[in-house]
XYZ file of C-alpha atoms in Angstrom:
770
model
C -40.201 -39.991 177.297
C -38.432 -41.005 180.481
C -35.230 -42.072 178.735
C -32.609 -39.976 176.973
C -33.318 -39.135 173.368
C -31.249 -40.866 170.703
C -29.987 -37.471 169.567
C -28.350 -36.993 172.965
C -26.586 -40.335 172.617
C -25.403 -39.309 169.146
C -24.023 -36.059 170.529
C -22.305 -37.977 173.321
C -20.687 -40.244 170.735
C -19.382 -37.190 168.900
C -18.100 -35.476 172.051
C -16.327 -38.561 173.327
C -14.989 -39.909 170.059
C -11.943 -42.013 170.941
C -8.735 -41.425 169.046
C -6.996 -44.780 169.209
C -3.713 -43.145 168.241
C -3.794 -41.329 171.607
C -3.719 -44.636 173.490
C -0.604 -46.367 174.832
C 1.641 -43.296 174.564
C 4.417 -45.065 176.460
C 5.955 -47.927 174.496
C 8.980 -50.163 175.015
C 11.056 -49.604 171.906
C 14.550 -50.156 173.266
C 15.593 -52.794 175.806
C 18.929 -53.011 177.554
C 19.641 -56.638 178.467
C 22.367 -57.025 181.084
C 23.644 -60.604 181.075
C 26.887 -62.509 181.070
C 28.063 -64.258 177.922
C 26.888 -67.576 179.336
C 23.429 -66.268 180.245
C 23.164 -64.608 176.860
C 24.049 -67.907 175.195
C 21.291 -69.593 177.196
C 18.719 -67.208 175.737
C 20.087 -67.599 172.229
C 20.514 -71.356 172.230
C 17.819 -71.663 169.584
C 18.628 -68.469 167.706
C 19.037 -64.725 168.134
C 16.856 -63.391 170.967
C 15.971 -60.349 168.870
C 14.899 -62.548 165.966
C 12.948 -64.880 168.242
C 11.133 -61.962 169.870
C 10.437 -60.408 166.466
C 9.049 -63.736 165.254
C 6.783 -63.935 168.301
C 5.474 -60.440 167.581
C 4.795 -61.382 163.965
C 2.966 -64.541 165.016
C 0.650 -62.385 167.125
C 0.297 -59.745 164.375
C 1.729 -57.051 166.630
C 2.950 -54.121 164.598
C 6.379 -53.564 166.115
C 9.076 -55.347 168.087
C 11.556 -53.563 170.350
C 15.268 -53.531 169.684
C 17.550 -55.275 172.198
C 20.993 -54.011 173.191
C 23.195 -56.195 175.399
C 25.733 -55.319 178.071
C 27.692 -58.025 179.897
C 28.910 -56.000 182.880
C 27.151 -53.660 185.300
C 29.527 -50.770 184.663
C 29.077 -51.091 180.901
C 25.310 -51.025 181.372
C 25.489 -47.933 183.581
C 27.439 -46.106 180.867
C 24.845 -47.094 178.267
C 22.054 -45.803 180.511
C 23.872 -42.498 180.878
C 24.451 -42.150 177.125
C 21.060 -43.276 175.871
C 18.528 -44.426 178.489
C 16.509 -47.438 177.296
C 12.773 -47.865 177.827
C 13.270 -51.073 179.812
C 16.198 -52.709 181.555
C 16.228 -56.491 182.051
C 19.091 -57.822 184.102
C 20.329 -61.254 185.137
C 21.719 -61.688 188.674
C 25.316 -62.034 187.459
C 26.492 -58.610 186.285
C 30.218 -58.803 186.929
C 31.855 -57.643 190.145
C 28.917 -55.478 191.220
C 25.999 -56.841 193.259
C 22.846 -56.831 191.167
C 20.836 -54.891 193.755
C 23.537 -52.258 194.042
C 23.560 -52.092 190.277
C 19.796 -51.507 190.313
C 20.201 -48.781 192.913
C 22.815 -46.933 190.819
C 20.693 -47.158 187.678
C 17.733 -45.694 189.559
C 19.954 -42.795 190.620
C 20.555 -42.042 186.946
C 17.072 -42.824 185.585
C 14.502 -43.008 188.413
C 11.584 -43.831 186.071
C 13.377 -46.610 184.190
C 11.650 -49.981 184.851
C 14.138 -52.617 186.019
C 13.254 -56.303 185.747
C 15.395 -58.966 187.427
C 15.355 -62.290 185.591
C 16.417 -65.316 187.643
C 17.892 -68.237 185.745
C 16.098 -70.958 187.711
C 14.067 -71.533 190.888
C 17.183 -72.093 193.023
C 18.582 -68.742 191.984
C 15.144 -67.220 192.553
C 15.079 -68.508 196.151
C 18.472 -66.903 196.843
C 17.323 -63.572 195.439
C 14.044 -63.572 197.366
C 15.972 -64.222 200.578
C 17.389 -60.732 200.286
C 15.368 -58.376 202.459
C 15.485 -55.158 200.496
C 15.255 -55.005 196.731
C 13.070 -51.957 196.213
C 15.347 -50.852 193.369
C 14.002 -53.805 191.349
C 10.502 -53.292 189.968
C 9.675 -56.952 189.403
C 11.355 -60.380 189.505
C 10.687 -63.099 186.912
C 12.185 -66.541 186.489
C 13.361 -67.895 183.130
C 11.724 -71.187 182.173
C 12.850 -71.528 178.579
C 9.895 -69.763 176.897
C 10.840 -66.695 174.833
C 7.260 -65.468 175.268
C 8.316 -64.470 178.779
C 10.096 -61.474 177.243
C 6.902 -60.502 175.439
C 4.966 -60.832 178.715
C 7.526 -58.708 180.569
C 7.354 -56.013 177.885
C 3.568 -55.969 177.784
C 3.302 -56.063 181.564
C 5.547 -53.020 181.885
C 3.703 -51.174 179.105
C 0.338 -51.956 180.671
C 1.418 -50.694 184.080
C 2.681 -47.448 182.547
C -0.332 -46.854 180.272
C -3.303 -48.297 182.155
C -4.326 -45.146 184.009
C -3.799 -42.861 181.016
C -5.815 -45.095 178.700
C -8.565 -45.537 181.285
C -8.962 -41.782 181.684
C -8.640 -41.125 177.946
C -10.967 -43.785 176.571
C -12.219 -45.907 179.430
C -9.903 -48.801 178.529
C -10.470 -51.617 180.981
C -7.906 -53.529 183.039
C -7.733 -57.087 184.290
C -6.306 -57.187 187.806
C -4.084 -60.248 188.333
C -3.125 -61.031 191.935
C -0.371 -63.627 192.245
C 2.639 -63.706 194.589
C 4.357 -66.805 193.179
C 7.122 -65.574 190.852
C 7.413 -69.000 189.293
C 3.678 -69.196 188.614
C 3.188 -65.720 187.134
C 6.387 -66.135 185.085
C 4.781 -69.143 183.419
C 1.222 -67.828 183.522
C 1.632 -64.298 182.141
C 3.080 -65.416 178.764
C 0.100 -67.697 178.284
C -2.364 -65.067 179.465
C -0.965 -62.339 177.193
C -0.884 -64.642 174.187
C -4.489 -65.602 174.831
C -5.547 -61.993 175.424
C -3.911 -60.729 172.223
C -5.345 -63.556 170.130
C -8.809 -63.065 171.613
C -8.643 -59.333 170.935
C -7.535 -59.904 167.338
C -10.428 -62.289 166.830
C -12.750 -59.395 167.622
C -11.128 -56.955 165.217
C -13.472 -57.822 162.334
C -15.522 -54.830 163.474
C -12.570 -52.580 162.590
C -13.416 -50.664 159.428
C -9.961 -50.779 157.830
C -6.492 -52.105 158.554
C -5.303 -48.934 160.260
C -8.296 -48.902 162.577
C -7.752 -52.564 163.410
C -4.097 -51.927 164.273
C -5.021 -48.903 166.345
C -7.692 -50.876 168.185
C -5.049 -53.336 169.334
C -3.812 -50.494 171.526
C -7.194 -50.484 173.212
C -7.107 -54.109 174.329
C -7.672 -54.626 178.071
C -4.543 -54.158 180.157
C -3.227 -56.711 182.641
C -2.084 -55.172 185.917
C -0.112 -57.468 188.229
C -0.188 -57.234 192.028
C 1.707 -59.536 194.411
C 0.040 -58.605 197.705
C -3.374 -57.701 199.105
C -2.253 -54.158 199.868
C -0.929 -53.573 196.345
C -4.075 -55.090 194.842
C -6.315 -52.917 197.009
C -4.394 -49.809 195.973
C -4.707 -50.718 192.282
C -8.392 -51.536 192.618
C -9.039 -48.134 194.186
C -7.063 -46.491 191.376
C -8.888 -48.283 188.537
C -12.192 -48.724 190.341
C -14.392 -47.687 187.393
C -12.256 -49.442 184.815
C -11.790 -52.957 186.184
C -12.969 -55.480 183.605
C -12.306 -58.478 185.831
C -10.123 -59.914 188.606
C -8.011 -63.080 188.527
C -6.710 -63.822 192.002
C -4.772 -66.427 193.934
C -6.389 -67.743 197.110
C -3.469 -67.092 199.476
C -0.966 -64.252 199.257
C 0.653 -61.660 201.561
C -1.440 -59.122 203.419
C 0.201 -56.569 205.703
C 3.517 -58.397 205.288
C 2.207 -61.876 206.201
C 0.726 -64.646 204.066
C -3.042 -64.725 204.526
C -4.666 -68.044 203.435
C -7.990 -66.226 202.948
C -6.655 -63.122 201.199
C -8.231 -64.123 197.869
C -11.665 -64.589 199.363
C -11.432 -61.355 201.310
C -10.453 -59.473 198.174
C -13.308 -61.104 196.250
C -15.675 -59.892 198.960
C -14.227 -56.376 198.599
C -14.731 -56.407 194.823
C -18.260 -57.819 194.943
C -19.280 -55.276 197.576
C -18.152 -52.512 195.227
C -19.786 -53.995 192.102
C -21.428 -57.445 192.127
C -21.165 -57.613 188.315
C -17.352 -57.529 188.179
C -16.239 -61.060 187.179
C -13.761 -62.705 189.577
C -11.732 -65.863 188.957
C -10.116 -67.537 191.978
C -7.120 -69.762 191.222
C -5.829 -72.187 193.833
C -4.213 -75.597 194.117
C -6.238 -76.157 197.296
C -9.548 -77.747 196.300
C -11.364 -76.581 199.437
C -11.273 -73.030 198.079
C -13.699 -73.969 195.309
C -16.862 -73.915 197.423
C -15.912 -70.596 199.018
C -15.292 -68.994 195.608
C -18.550 -70.264 194.162
C -20.516 -69.073 197.196
C -19.155 -65.563 196.574
C -20.267 -65.593 192.927
C -16.719 -66.118 191.635
C -15.417 -68.697 189.167
C -12.770 -71.193 190.272
C -9.832 -72.929 188.551
C -7.461 -75.486 190.022
C -3.905 -74.270 189.419
C -2.781 -77.842 188.830
C -5.439 -78.520 186.221
C -4.138 -79.886 182.950
C -6.687 -77.706 181.179
C -5.744 -74.488 182.984
C -5.301 -72.413 179.820
C -8.501 -73.746 178.288
C -10.425 -72.816 181.443
C -8.871 -69.333 181.468
C -9.877 -68.908 177.810
C -13.413 -69.925 178.721
C -13.448 -67.380 181.564
C -12.296 -64.615 179.214
C -14.977 -65.478 176.690
C -17.839 -66.162 179.070
C -17.327 -63.530 181.762
C -15.194 -60.768 180.214
C -17.015 -60.423 176.911
C -14.376 -61.878 174.595
C -16.610 -64.566 173.175
C -20.018 -64.465 171.541
C -22.724 -62.491 173.278
C -24.880 -65.263 174.717
C -28.503 -64.270 175.200
C -29.921 -66.146 178.169
C -33.107 -66.499 180.126
C -32.852 -65.290 183.747
C -32.442 -68.960 184.763
C -29.236 -69.174 182.703
C -30.540 -71.241 179.799
C -29.214 -70.143 176.424
C -31.463 -68.543 173.802
C -29.166 -67.302 171.024
C -25.673 -66.017 170.267
C -24.197 -62.996 168.503
C -20.570 -62.855 167.383
C -20.486 -59.223 166.231
C -22.478 -55.997 166.249
C -24.485 -57.065 163.216
C -25.470 -60.256 164.980
C -26.245 -58.395 168.197
C -28.624 -56.042 166.388
C -30.225 -58.966 164.588
C -30.849 -60.956 167.775
C -32.080 -57.894 169.672
C -35.052 -57.754 167.334
C -36.446 -61.107 168.451
C -35.165 -62.117 171.907
C -37.772 -62.360 174.688
C -38.331 -59.260 176.790
C -37.278 -61.055 179.978
C -33.861 -61.806 178.429
C -33.473 -58.209 177.245
C -34.183 -56.837 180.713
C -31.921 -59.473 182.327
C -28.878 -58.439 180.298
C -29.576 -54.705 180.441
C -29.864 -54.797 184.239
C -26.456 -56.504 184.493
C -24.756 -54.066 182.059
C -23.873 -57.066 179.887
C -24.187 -55.056 176.685
C -21.657 -52.395 177.683
C -19.253 -55.016 179.111
C -19.325 -56.963 175.857
C -18.828 -53.787 173.817
C -15.906 -52.728 176.011
C -14.077 -56.002 175.320
C -14.511 -55.247 171.620
C -12.983 -51.772 172.062
C -16.320 -50.181 171.080
C -15.743 -47.600 173.807
C -17.939 -44.811 172.466
C -21.054 -46.969 172.308
C -20.266 -48.779 175.575
C -19.744 -45.513 177.459
C -22.925 -44.062 175.976
C -25.006 -47.055 177.056
C -23.445 -47.664 180.490
C -25.170 -44.831 182.425
C -28.615 -45.724 181.076
C -30.747 -47.837 183.391
C -33.810 -49.941 182.716
C -35.852 -47.564 184.894
C -35.562 -44.908 182.192
C -37.790 -46.882 179.810
C -41.550 -47.123 180.101
C -41.633 -50.497 178.342
C -39.278 -53.230 177.172
C -40.331 -52.391 173.624
C -39.016 -48.846 174.078
C -35.728 -50.177 175.447
C -35.367 -52.592 172.524
C -35.997 -49.813 169.996
C -33.510 -47.569 171.762
C -30.735 -50.198 171.749
C -31.259 -50.967 168.077
C -31.245 -47.274 167.180
C -28.108 -46.649 169.244
C -26.250 -49.549 167.590
C -27.283 -48.543 164.064
C -26.401 -44.899 164.705
C -23.029 -45.894 166.119
C -22.220 -48.151 163.173
C -23.071 -45.382 160.744
C -21.076 -42.769 162.672
C -17.946 -44.939 162.976
C -17.950 -45.804 159.271
C -18.788 -42.379 157.885
C -15.865 -40.793 156.089
C -13.770 -43.976 156.116
C -12.843 -46.456 153.412
C -13.584 -49.865 154.894
C -11.524 -52.941 154.108
C -13.812 -55.484 152.478
C -14.378 -58.659 154.477
C -16.450 -61.600 153.275
C -17.352 -62.258 156.913
C -18.394 -58.809 158.063
C -19.336 -56.815 154.945
C -21.952 -54.187 155.747
C -23.878 -53.079 152.632
C -24.702 -49.788 154.367
C -21.013 -48.860 154.385
C -20.432 -45.970 151.998
C -17.012 -46.919 150.618
C -15.390 -50.342 150.700
C -11.999 -51.338 149.312
C -11.606 -54.771 147.710
C -7.964 -55.823 147.581
C -4.794 -53.862 148.250
C -3.352 -50.853 146.471
C -4.690 -47.483 145.408
C -8.334 -46.436 145.005
C -7.442 -44.569 141.820
C -8.366 -40.986 141.009
C -12.140 -41.336 140.969
C -12.253 -43.609 144.009
C -9.944 -41.304 145.927
C -12.126 -38.309 145.015
C -15.274 -40.049 146.221
C -13.541 -40.987 149.487
C -12.364 -37.391 149.951
C -15.834 -35.937 149.378
C -17.361 -38.468 151.768
C -14.756 -37.580 154.385
C -15.422 -33.857 153.985
C -19.194 -34.235 154.267
C -18.756 -36.284 157.410
C -16.251 -33.853 158.931
C -18.433 -30.795 158.333
C -21.791 -32.521 159.015
C -23.199 -31.060 155.829
C -26.567 -32.761 156.388
C -27.192 -30.404 159.328
C -27.088 -27.376 157.052
C -29.745 -28.815 154.719
C -31.849 -30.942 157.085
C -34.602 -31.865 154.602
C -32.263 -33.288 151.959
C -30.109 -36.384 152.264
C -26.702 -35.662 150.751
C -24.471 -38.697 150.464
C -21.942 -40.559 148.346
C -23.765 -43.575 146.868
C -22.620 -46.894 148.381
C -19.567 -48.041 146.469
C -17.003 -50.818 146.402
C -13.621 -49.986 144.903
C -11.658 -52.852 143.366
C -8.198 -51.479 144.157
C -5.179 -51.462 141.850
C -3.679 -54.474 143.623
C -6.383 -56.653 142.019
C -5.511 -55.145 138.613
C -1.824 -55.941 139.152
C -2.632 -59.540 140.136
C -4.980 -59.923 137.144
C -2.320 -58.698 134.718
C 0.456 -60.800 136.238
C -1.454 -64.062 136.731
C -2.758 -63.996 133.150
C 0.495 -62.721 131.542
C -1.288 -59.848 129.802
C 1.507 -57.261 129.751
C 2.672 -57.986 126.181
C -0.755 -57.901 124.560
C -1.741 -54.849 126.627
C 1.301 -52.768 125.755
C 2.005 -53.950 122.209
C -1.345 -54.869 120.627
C -2.905 -52.002 118.641
C -6.201 -53.693 117.786
C -8.860 -52.915 120.397
C -10.799 -56.097 119.616
C -7.743 -58.265 120.242
C -7.089 -56.522 123.561
C -10.722 -56.936 124.547
C -10.790 -60.658 123.715
C -7.547 -61.307 125.625
C -8.854 -59.565 128.746
C -12.244 -61.288 128.615
C -10.567 -64.680 128.274
C -8.583 -64.086 131.484
C -10.217 -64.750 134.885
C -10.156 -62.331 137.800
C -8.170 -63.449 140.897
C -10.099 -65.915 143.040
C -10.054 -63.777 146.192
C -11.492 -60.857 144.212
C -14.243 -63.090 142.833
C -15.075 -64.279 146.353
C -15.347 -60.658 147.517
C -17.549 -59.713 144.551
C -19.806 -62.716 145.218
C -20.305 -61.547 148.821
C -20.849 -57.972 147.677
C -23.571 -58.995 145.231
C -25.185 -61.199 147.871
C -26.482 -58.101 149.665
C -26.656 -55.717 146.696
C -29.830 -55.708 144.624
C -29.794 -52.233 143.067
C -28.465 -51.301 139.586
C -24.711 -50.752 139.416
C -22.369 -48.466 137.533
C -18.960 -50.052 136.898
C -16.624 -47.082 136.517
C -12.953 -46.639 135.732
C -10.725 -45.140 138.425
C -7.161 -45.126 137.132
C -4.186 -43.659 138.959
C -4.053 -40.767 136.492
C -7.802 -40.190 136.314
C -9.419 -37.015 137.668
C -6.107 -35.160 137.717
C -6.706 -31.417 137.868
C -4.008 -30.709 135.248
C -4.419 -33.664 132.875
C -7.918 -35.095 133.321
C -8.739 -38.408 131.691
C -12.500 -37.727 131.573
C -14.157 -39.837 128.875
C -11.013 -41.779 128.041
C -11.938 -44.996 129.842
C -15.206 -46.885 129.860
C -18.161 -47.016 132.253
C -20.701 -49.842 132.184
C -24.158 -49.963 133.750
C -25.649 -53.213 134.993
C -29.312 -53.797 135.903
C -28.058 -56.355 138.452
C -31.485 -57.949 138.542
C -31.011 -61.476 137.206
C -32.566 -64.141 139.418
C -29.399 -66.273 139.239
C -26.601 -64.819 141.469
C -23.953 -66.553 139.353
C -25.156 -64.731 136.225
C -24.990 -61.393 138.055
C -21.446 -62.243 139.189
C -20.414 -63.087 135.621
C -21.903 -59.821 134.370
C -19.993 -57.819 136.973
C -16.747 -59.693 136.306
C -17.248 -59.122 132.583
C -17.711 -55.378 133.081
C -14.640 -55.063 135.336
C -12.439 -56.802 132.768
C -13.767 -54.527 130.037
C -12.837 -51.495 132.137
C -9.382 -53.017 132.568
C -9.139 -53.555 128.802
C -10.092 -49.936 128.081
C -6.816 -48.905 129.721
C -5.031 -50.246 126.641
C -7.374 -49.238 123.799
C -5.857 -47.193 120.993
C -7.527 -43.937 122.087
C -6.259 -44.390 125.649
C -2.713 -45.063 124.471
C -2.783 -42.025 122.185
C -3.991 -39.778 124.983
C -1.336 -41.025 127.433
C 1.340 -40.524 124.743
C 0.308 -36.857 124.593
C 1.088 -36.454 128.315
C 4.370 -36.776 130.236
C 3.125 -40.109 131.651
C 4.110 -43.611 130.577
C 1.542 -46.279 129.772
C 3.411 -48.767 131.973
C 2.850 -46.482 134.962
C -0.922 -46.510 134.587
C -2.914 -48.803 136.869
C -6.659 -49.260 136.959
C -8.950 -49.436 139.954
C -12.674 -49.938 139.398
C -15.535 -48.225 141.256
C -18.690 -50.333 141.575
C -21.321 -47.795 142.560
C -25.031 -47.739 143.194
C -26.923 -45.961 140.433
C -29.127 -43.397 142.151
C -32.669 -43.275 140.888
C -36.021 -45.008 140.916
C -37.624 -47.725 138.859
C -40.459 -46.762 136.507
C -41.941 -49.743 134.669
C -38.866 -51.418 133.130
C -36.677 -48.316 133.304
C -34.453 -46.860 135.995
C -33.380 -43.224 136.197
C -33.084 -40.284 138.641
C -35.415 -37.304 138.762
C -32.430 -34.969 138.332
C -28.785 -35.547 137.450
C -26.018 -33.135 136.651
C -22.686 -31.517 137.380
C -21.958 -28.525 139.618
C -18.754 -26.494 139.754
C -17.754 -23.979 142.382
C -15.856 -21.986 139.702
C -17.407 -20.884 136.419
C -14.669 -20.593 133.807
C -17.035 -18.970 131.292
C -19.336 -16.603 133.228
C -22.043 -14.857 131.212
C -22.405 -11.056 131.153
C -22.189 -9.648 134.701
C -21.977 -13.069 136.395
C -18.813 -13.787 138.402
C -16.575 -16.827 138.133
C -16.853 -17.420 141.885
C -20.641 -17.636 141.602
C -20.241 -21.147 140.273
C -22.297 -22.972 137.674
C -24.429 -26.104 137.451
C -25.873 -28.123 134.576
C -28.822 -30.416 135.304
C -31.177 -32.651 133.355
C -33.950 -35.175 133.800
C -32.735 -38.788 133.714
C -29.206 -40.166 133.791
C -26.315 -37.717 133.728
C -25.151 -38.718 130.261
C -27.301 -35.899 128.900
C -25.087 -33.366 130.678
C -21.748 -35.129 130.182
C -22.311 -35.550 126.415
C -23.216 -31.880 126.018
C -26.815 -32.434 125.046
C -29.620 -30.000 125.835
C -29.929 -29.345 129.578
C -30.402 -26.433 131.991
C -27.310 -24.398 132.864
C -27.620 -21.945 135.759
C -25.704 -20.162 138.492
C -26.737 -20.958 142.091
C -26.418 -17.241 142.895
C -29.104 -16.233 140.360
C -30.959 -19.389 139.374
C -33.725 -17.515 137.554
C -31.286 -15.894 135.132
C -31.257 -18.512 132.385
C -29.517 -17.232 129.277
C -30.478 -20.250 127.180
C -34.137 -19.364 127.787
C -34.031 -15.672 126.904
C -37.116 -15.930 124.686
C -39.898 -18.373 123.891
C -38.047 -19.284 120.703
C -34.971 -20.121 122.799
C -37.143 -22.194 125.151
C -38.348 -24.287 122.237
C -34.887 -24.654 120.743
C -32.852 -25.340 123.922
C -35.210 -27.248 126.206
C -34.544 -30.908 126.886
C -37.029 -33.150 125.069
C -35.492 -36.596 125.695
C -33.683 -38.227 128.593
C -31.561 -41.297 129.253
C -32.693 -44.269 131.343
C -31.350 -47.723 132.115
C -33.392 -50.469 130.444
C -33.792 -53.131 133.124
C -34.847 -55.755 130.572
C -31.489 -55.711 128.777
C -29.004 -58.056 130.498
C -25.604 -56.941 131.658
C -23.860 -59.120 129.069
C -24.957 -57.886 125.659
C -23.593 -59.238 122.348
C -22.603 -56.835 119.606
C -24.228 -57.118 116.233
C -21.126 -58.618 114.623
C -20.406 -61.390 117.153
C -21.334 -64.952 116.340
C -22.760 -67.273 119.023
C -19.409 -69.049 119.219
C -17.596 -65.839 120.084
C -17.364 -64.167 123.449
C -20.145 -61.681 124.163
C -19.017 -58.091 124.514
C -20.881 -55.589 126.625
C -21.149 -52.197 124.942
C -21.114 -49.186 127.315
C -24.464 -47.898 126.031
C -26.116 -51.236 125.162
C -28.743 -50.992 127.891
C -29.252 -47.220 127.830
C -32.361 -45.935 126.108
C -33.730 -42.498 125.301
C -37.216 -41.804 126.578
C -39.489 -38.902 125.736
C -41.587 -36.379 127.588
C -44.658 -38.596 127.318
C -42.764 -41.293 129.239
C -41.821 -38.794 131.953
C -45.448 -37.716 132.182
C -46.517 -41.335 132.531
C -43.883 -41.962 135.218
C -44.915 -38.777 137.089
C -41.382 -37.392 136.970
C -42.124 -34.417 134.720
C -44.055 -32.186 137.129
C -41.073 -30.916 139.198
C -38.967 -30.179 136.122
C -41.500 -29.354 133.429
C -43.137 -26.344 131.830
C -45.717 -25.820 129.093
C -45.394 -23.562 126.045
C -48.699 -21.987 125.055
C -48.745 -21.165 121.310
C -51.850 -19.010 121.778
C -50.070 -16.728 124.261
C -46.514 -17.346 122.994
C -45.555 -17.890 126.628
C -43.963 -20.582 128.805
C -45.702 -21.497 132.060
C -44.325 -23.448 135.010
C -46.082 -26.772 135.554
C -47.363 -29.433 133.188
C -51.107 -29.516 133.731
C -52.304 -27.145 131.002
C -52.660 -27.458 127.243
C -49.583 -26.825 125.156
C -46.126 -28.119 124.305
C -44.480 -29.743 127.284
C -40.813 -28.892 127.911
C -38.144 -29.847 130.463
C -36.996 -26.537 131.988
C -36.335 -27.379 135.687
C -38.785 -24.594 136.559
C -40.123 -26.183 139.756
C -36.611 -26.979 140.958
C -35.099 -23.568 140.285
C -38.069 -21.760 141.845
C -37.711 -23.814 145.026
C -41.210 -25.238 144.857
C -39.963 -28.825 144.969
C -36.343 -28.599 146.108
C -34.050 -25.797 147.256
C -31.338 -26.980 144.875
C -29.703 -23.593 144.161
C -29.418 -22.887 147.879
């Protein structure tokens, strides 16, 4: 093949995995505002500036807001800088007896790296300040126009300038270069641009697996870097050359100390010569600049347009990758759209080859992924050219494989937050609702995380080892269910299990939980185990194994509403089992209080295969790394495993199964003689009856009463003849020959058939002991 193998891309993803927590290391957490009492009153006319800024941060779902300390006089501010330097200093022109530029100079003597922003009260005051020849001690001038979002823009602008290079080198975070010399214009424009940028970025965060990842990805949003002259812009462009997402430029601005009416067009020419695919937006109030911009392949917006913000939003979406991915023909006509990675993969399967090649040649895929902070995949795809593929079919297959591999890699080992809009059924663990996963859910998440961290599949390449896909209904849903239906009294005080059960079944689950379960079932067609996962469950010192209930659902009814009702029914029965008499008695025997117990529920795929109307696995069991009861010369550290044909209930209930040590799998003490083989071999196994519905009435319920699903209502015991018919006996079976009084591996000779796991333990079918 002429193109890189998918394995190489996978390795590149692993090597360059981005830690979002490493981004934006420099943050503005403390601001020193130097302003007179009158100026301070102006800011706080409509309320406390700190509260207003905090409210603005909340509105944009930003996860912190800086604290603001005020000083009214220059000398007071200087003392504060000496005692505890802030992260940012914002000063008004009136700072007492000291000139503001002298004040800036003295502050820089104390803290050279401290950003100083001068905030003019109005345009007249701005004109007086700009008339001063030398104000190098001031990093940037803004003008107050009554919008508190200006403070947010100042903060973000300073943070972006400080972090842009670090984040670009660390993760390839892109920057938008804004060139504008009008203080009045960028003071009004930046607040709008940052608000739009943050909102657009948040709209793309559905691809984040969980809340923490979404918050961390906000750090990876594109930065905005402001330049006020051609020379400054050129220097920044050279610095961020490989990481420029787009350029927004004025038409006229200073160049070499003089205003150049064509500076914007000259800079556009510079950018396009470097990379023709970098989007450029020219902004000007002079209409004649439109034709020049369009001839250079740039977009154009009239600064005086009443729809300026709308046109900027359109530019961000269309050219910088913030909107849907729009598949087009080479002539620009639209074919289809994709709003997320799922949609992109879906459309890639069917779009015409000419469209695929068109977008790949322009690096549209990596640009779109960059805007979505999918840096690992974008950086892996960027160096690959269309010349590396023999055919468009090969390129299509490669892109689909790369996307699917990336989605699996980024979700492995994580508990995803369930979303009705972006639920991926391939995701291993999904949390529905807030709160804890419970003991069992937490254990599954931990095992999944460990397997992902140690790449266990590489050590046993021929066997797929995984945690079955699961959704965990977290304890927050349980709390809401109990509170909304006022169940605390009956749960804690009622001693009759039937009364508890009826009360819980009569109460509906929260609506948002039902909506999530409906979406979950919409893409889930396999049988489900509905398992308890309480806070106290799976404790190493006080295990609650067998105390709460587990229900198995065929999940095969043709009506989705019936399947939803069955699942809801099972979840409420698991909730009810928290307060059955046996559960209460067990909790009373521990130091725990019943009121402290909360129940999460694991909805997990049942692993197995369908045989006629039955569903069961070829092998199920339990393995322990420590054997508490080693036989003869076996060691405790050798470990022990118990396995059986069919569902694992055989092992859990202590029925006949095969117990062995992985160190010496052929040393089977329960099979020490042919008599022991006949006495201890498994003869029956459990299977799920797919013809029995999930809601099953008990024998003593009348039609008028609520149906009650029994935990074992749809479990059946099958025999060896059934296993032989289903062709599941051969790997695990043996034959006892009465004539020879011997047991032989395999099932294709005359004699008494037994389940001994002979083919598994010998390694003929599976290297399970290893």
